[in-house]
PDB file of C-alpha atoms in Angstrom:
ATOM      1  CA  MET U 248       0.093   0.126  -0.030  1.00 46.00           C
ATOM      2  CA  LEU U 249       1.305   3.309  -1.086  1.00 49.00           C
ATOM      3  CA  TYR U 250      -0.213   5.180   2.139  1.00 45.00           C
ATOM      4  CA  SER U 251      -1.515   4.796   5.278  1.00 44.00           C
ATOM      5  CA  PRO U 252      -5.434   5.661   5.349  1.00 42.00           C
ATOM      6  CA  ALA U 253      -5.588   9.491   5.618  1.00 45.00           C
ATOM      7  CA  PRO U 254      -8.877  11.600   6.337  1.00 43.00           C
ATOM      8  CA  ASP U 255     -11.316  11.702   3.497  1.00 42.00           C
ATOM      9  CA  SER U 256     -10.688  15.345   2.803  1.00 42.00           C
ATOM     10  CA  VAL U 257      -6.863  14.446   2.374  1.00 44.00           C
ATOM     11  CA  LEU U 258      -6.872  11.267  -0.658  1.00 44.00           C
ATOM     12  CA  GLY U 259     -10.404  10.656  -1.277  1.00 47.00           C
ATOM     13  CA  SER U 260     -13.071   8.476   0.619  1.00 48.00           C
ATOM     14  CA  HIS U 261     -12.275   5.273   2.230  1.00 49.00           C
ATOM     15  CA  ASP U 262     -14.454   2.374   3.428  1.00 54.00           C
ATOM     16  CA  SER U 263     -14.418   0.726   6.719  1.00 56.00           C
ATOM     17  CA  ARG U 264     -11.094  -1.363   6.177  1.00 53.00           C
ATOM     18  CA  GLY U 265      -9.283   1.977   5.099  1.00 51.00           C
ATOM     19  CA  ILE U 266      -9.422   1.188   1.099  1.00 50.00           C
ATOM     20  CA  CYS U 267      -9.532   4.434  -1.091  1.00 49.00           C
ATOM     21  CA  ARG U 268     -12.573   4.556  -3.211  1.00 49.00           C
ATOM     22  CA  GLY U 269     -11.656   7.322  -4.873  1.00 47.00           C
ATOM     23  CA  VAL U 270      -8.955  10.101  -5.213  1.00 43.00           C
ATOM     24  CA  PHE U 271      -9.868  13.163  -7.027  1.00 43.00           C
ATOM     25  CA  MET U 272      -6.843  15.220  -8.272  1.00 48.00           C
ATOM     26  CA  ALA U 273      -9.004  18.095 -10.119  1.00 51.00           C
ATOM     27  CA  ARG U 274      -7.581  20.442  -7.664  1.00 63.00           C
ATOM     28  CA  TYR U 275      -4.334  20.492  -6.134  1.00 65.00           C
ATOM     29  CA  ASN U 276      -3.809  22.158  -2.232  1.00 72.00           C
ATOM     30  CA  ALA U 277      -0.409  21.132  -0.830  1.00 67.00           C
ATOM     31  CA  ASN U 278      -1.629  22.245   2.630  1.00 73.00           C
ATOM     32  CA  LYS U 279      -4.158  19.187   2.412  1.00 83.00           C
ATOM     33  CA  ILE U 280      -1.759  16.497   2.373  1.00 85.00           C
ATOM     34  CA  PRO U 281       0.710  16.854   5.124  1.00 89.00           C
ATOM     35  CA  TYR U 282       4.472  17.298   3.987  1.00 88.00           C
ATOM     36  CA  LYS U 283       5.319  13.678   5.511  1.00 92.00           C
ATOM     37  CA  LEU U 284       2.919  12.394   3.548  1.00 92.00           C
ATOM     38  CA  GLN U 285       3.562  13.933   0.392  1.00 90.00           C
ATOM     39  CA  ASP U 286       7.538  12.983   0.755  1.00 93.00           C
ATOM     40  CA  ARG U 287       6.420   9.288   1.290  1.00 94.00           C
ATOM     41  CA  LEU U 288       4.494   9.479  -1.845  1.00 94.00           C
ATOM     42  CA  MET U 289       7.287  11.118  -3.577  1.00 94.00           C
ATOM     43  CA  ASP U 290       9.524   8.123  -2.747  1.00 96.00           C
ATOM     44  CA  HIS U 291       7.295   5.734  -3.723  1.00 95.00           C
ATOM     45  CA  PHE U 292       6.597   7.484  -7.103  1.00 94.00           C
ATOM     46  CA  CYS U 293      10.369   7.376  -7.919  1.00 95.00           C
ATOM     47  CA  GLU U 294      10.502   4.037  -6.519  1.00 96.00           C
ATOM     48  CA  THR U 295       7.923   3.087  -9.153  1.00 95.00           C
ATOM     49  CA  LEU U 296       9.838   5.068 -12.139  1.00 94.00           C
ATOM     50  CA  ALA U 297      13.231   3.257 -11.071  1.00 95.00           C
ATOM     51  CA  ARG U 298      11.634  -0.184 -11.121  1.00 97.00           C
ATOM     52  CA  LEU U 299      10.273   0.034 -14.455  1.00 96.00           C
ATOM     53  CA  LYS U 300      12.739  -2.033 -16.905  1.00 93.00           C
ATOM     54  CA  THR U 301      12.403  -0.544 -20.261  1.00 96.00           C
ATOM     55  CA  LYS U 302      11.929   2.831 -21.858  1.00 94.00           C
ATOM     56  CA  SER U 303       8.747   1.616 -23.650  1.00 97.00           C
ATOM     57  CA  ASP U 304       7.161   0.725 -19.824  1.00 97.00           C
ATOM     58  CA  ILE U 305       8.259   4.296 -18.672  1.00 95.00           C
ATOM     59  CA  ARG U 306       6.730   5.889 -21.725  1.00 96.00           C
ATOM     60  CA  ASN U 307       3.338   4.107 -21.350  1.00 97.00           C
ATOM     61  CA  PHE U 308       3.455   4.822 -17.805  1.00 96.00           C
ATOM     62  CA  LEU U 309       3.872   8.324 -18.203  1.00 95.00           C
ATOM     63  CA  LYS U 310       1.344   8.445 -21.116  1.00 96.00           C
ATOM     64  CA  ASP U 311      -1.335   7.005 -18.860  1.00 96.00           C
ATOM     65  CA  LEU U 312      -0.394   9.108 -15.889  1.00 95.00           C
ATOM     66  CA  LEU U 313       0.080  12.398 -17.851  1.00 96.00           C
ATOM     67  CA  ASN U 314      -2.325  14.093 -20.196  1.00 96.00           C
ATOM     68  CA  ARG U 315      -0.597  15.633 -23.315  1.00 96.00           C
ATOM     69  CA  GLN U 316      -0.380  19.173 -21.883  1.00 95.00           C
ATOM     70  CA  GLU U 317       1.271  17.977 -18.822  1.00 95.00           C
ATOM     71  CA  ARG U 318       3.640  15.959 -20.466  1.00 95.00           C
ATOM     72  CA  ILE U 319       4.656  18.808 -22.980  1.00 94.00           C
ATOM     73  CA  MET U 320       5.169  21.116 -19.790  1.00 94.00           C
ATOM     74  CA  LEU U 321       7.606  18.807 -18.569  1.00 95.00           C
ATOM     75  CA  ILE U 322       9.412  18.214 -21.760  1.00 95.00           C
ATOM     76  CA  ARG U 323       9.848  22.124 -21.963  1.00 96.00           C
ATOM     77  CA  ARG U 324      11.043  22.585 -18.659  1.00 96.00           C
ATOM     78  CA  LEU U 325      14.066  19.873 -19.632  1.00 96.00           C
ATOM     79  CA  LEU U 326      14.223  21.728 -23.015  1.00 96.00           C
ATOM     80  CA  ILE U 327      14.606  24.938 -21.304  1.00 97.00           C
ATOM     81  CA  ALA U 328      17.197  23.841 -18.711  1.00 97.00           C
ATOM     82  CA  ASP U 329      19.194  22.303 -21.363  1.00 96.00           C
ATOM     83  CA  MET U 330      19.418  25.479 -23.485  1.00 97.00           C
ATOM     84  CA  LEU U 331      20.253  27.682 -20.296  1.00 97.00           C
ATOM     85  CA  ILE U 332      23.178  25.315 -19.212  1.00 96.00           C
ATOM     86  CA  SER U 333      24.089  25.859 -23.238  1.00 95.00           C
ATOM     87  CA  GLY U 334      24.350  29.625 -22.512  1.00 97.00           C
ATOM     88  CA  LYS U 335      21.423  30.678 -24.306  1.00 97.00           C
ATOM     89  CA  SER U 336      19.558  34.051 -23.053  1.00 97.00           C
ATOM     90  CA  HIS U 337      15.948  33.968 -21.867  1.00 97.00           C
ATOM     91  CA  ARG U 338      14.791  35.950 -24.951  1.00 97.00           C
ATOM     92  CA  GLU U 339      16.436  33.121 -26.884  1.00 97.00           C
ATOM     93  CA  ILE U 340      14.524  30.790 -25.249  1.00 97.00           C
ATOM     94  CA  ARG U 341      11.265  32.208 -25.229  1.00 97.00           C
ATOM     95  CA  GLU U 342      11.537  33.151 -29.075  1.00 96.00           C
ATOM     96  CA  LYS U 343      12.599  29.029 -29.818  1.00 96.00           C
ATOM     97  CA  LEU U 344      10.099  27.583 -27.386  1.00 95.00           C
ATOM     98  CA  LYS U 345       7.346  30.048 -26.921  1.00 93.00           C
ATOM     99  CA  ALA U 346       8.047  29.960 -23.074  1.00 94.00           C
ATOM    100  CA  GLY U 347       6.918  32.837 -20.697  1.00 95.00           C
ATOM    101  CA  PHE U 348       9.424  34.615 -18.942  1.00 96.00           C
ATOM    102  CA  PRO U 349       8.469  33.216 -15.272  1.00 96.00           C
ATOM    103  CA  THR U 350       8.814  29.339 -16.514  1.00 96.00           C
ATOM    104  CA  ILE U 351      12.381  30.161 -17.901  1.00 97.00           C
ATOM    105  CA  SER U 352      13.174  32.309 -14.587  1.00 97.00           C
ATOM    106  CA  ARG U 353      11.807  29.347 -12.425  1.00 96.00           C
ATOM    107  CA  VAL U 354      13.786  26.880 -14.498  1.00 97.00           C
ATOM    108  CA  ASP U 355      16.812  29.048 -14.067  1.00 97.00           C
ATOM    109  CA  ARG U 356      16.344  29.280 -10.431  1.00 97.00           C
ATOM    110  CA  TRP U 357      16.057  25.716  -9.844  1.00 95.00           C
ATOM    111  CA  LEU U 358      19.257  25.158 -11.868  1.00 95.00           C
ATOM    112  CA  ASN U 359      20.894  27.369  -9.730  1.00 94.00           C
ATOM    113  CA  PHE U 360      19.579  26.865  -6.256  1.00 95.00           C
ATOM    114  CA  GLY U 361      18.008  23.294  -6.952  1.00 93.00           C
ATOM    115  CA  ARG U 362      19.050  19.962  -5.845  1.00 94.00           C
ATOM    116  CA  GLY U 363      20.978  18.804  -9.362  1.00 94.00           C
ATOM    117  CA  GLY U 364      18.171  17.235 -10.938  1.00 93.00           C
ATOM    118  CA  TYR U 365      18.038  18.924 -14.270  1.00 92.00           C
ATOM    119  CA  GLU U 366      21.782  18.717 -14.627  1.00 93.00           C
ATOM    120  CA  THR U 367      21.952  15.217 -13.307  1.00 93.00           C
ATOM    121  CA  ALA U 368      18.827  13.994 -15.884  1.00 91.00           C
ATOM    122  CA  LEU U 369      20.795  15.943 -18.909  1.00 93.00           C
ATOM    123  CA  LYS U 370      23.875  14.263 -18.294  1.00 92.00           C
ATOM    124  CA  THR U 371      22.072  11.038 -18.278  1.00 89.00           C
ATOM    125  CA  ILE U 372      20.489  12.074 -21.732  1.00 86.00           C
ATOM    126  CA  LYS U 373      23.499  13.124 -23.224  1.00 82.00           C
ATOM    127  CA  LYS U 374      25.436   9.837 -22.541  1.00 74.00           C
TER     128      LYS U 374
END
């Protein structure tokens, strides 16, 4: 089980055995899911990705998990990070990818003050 039963207001309704009957993800409010639970769920999500054996398995999982717009948003962030690391200006990135300055600035901030995830991912891709 990925998580311990939580109150209905957090992750959907549960039956008397604590089994989740439904999770509604239409709106996101981080305050409704305790940080420790968010962290545990993130660990399980990462473990799931790490255990998928093939590129095809990962692709199918992500296509089932994310809609087209969400996938494009993630891919664009990775492209923005690559272009920033390559020395491209915010203006060049905006013109080429049609990304807004706030998105480009956020990725730039994560590159400078984040945990190194973009750099690690991009190094893995370029091997």
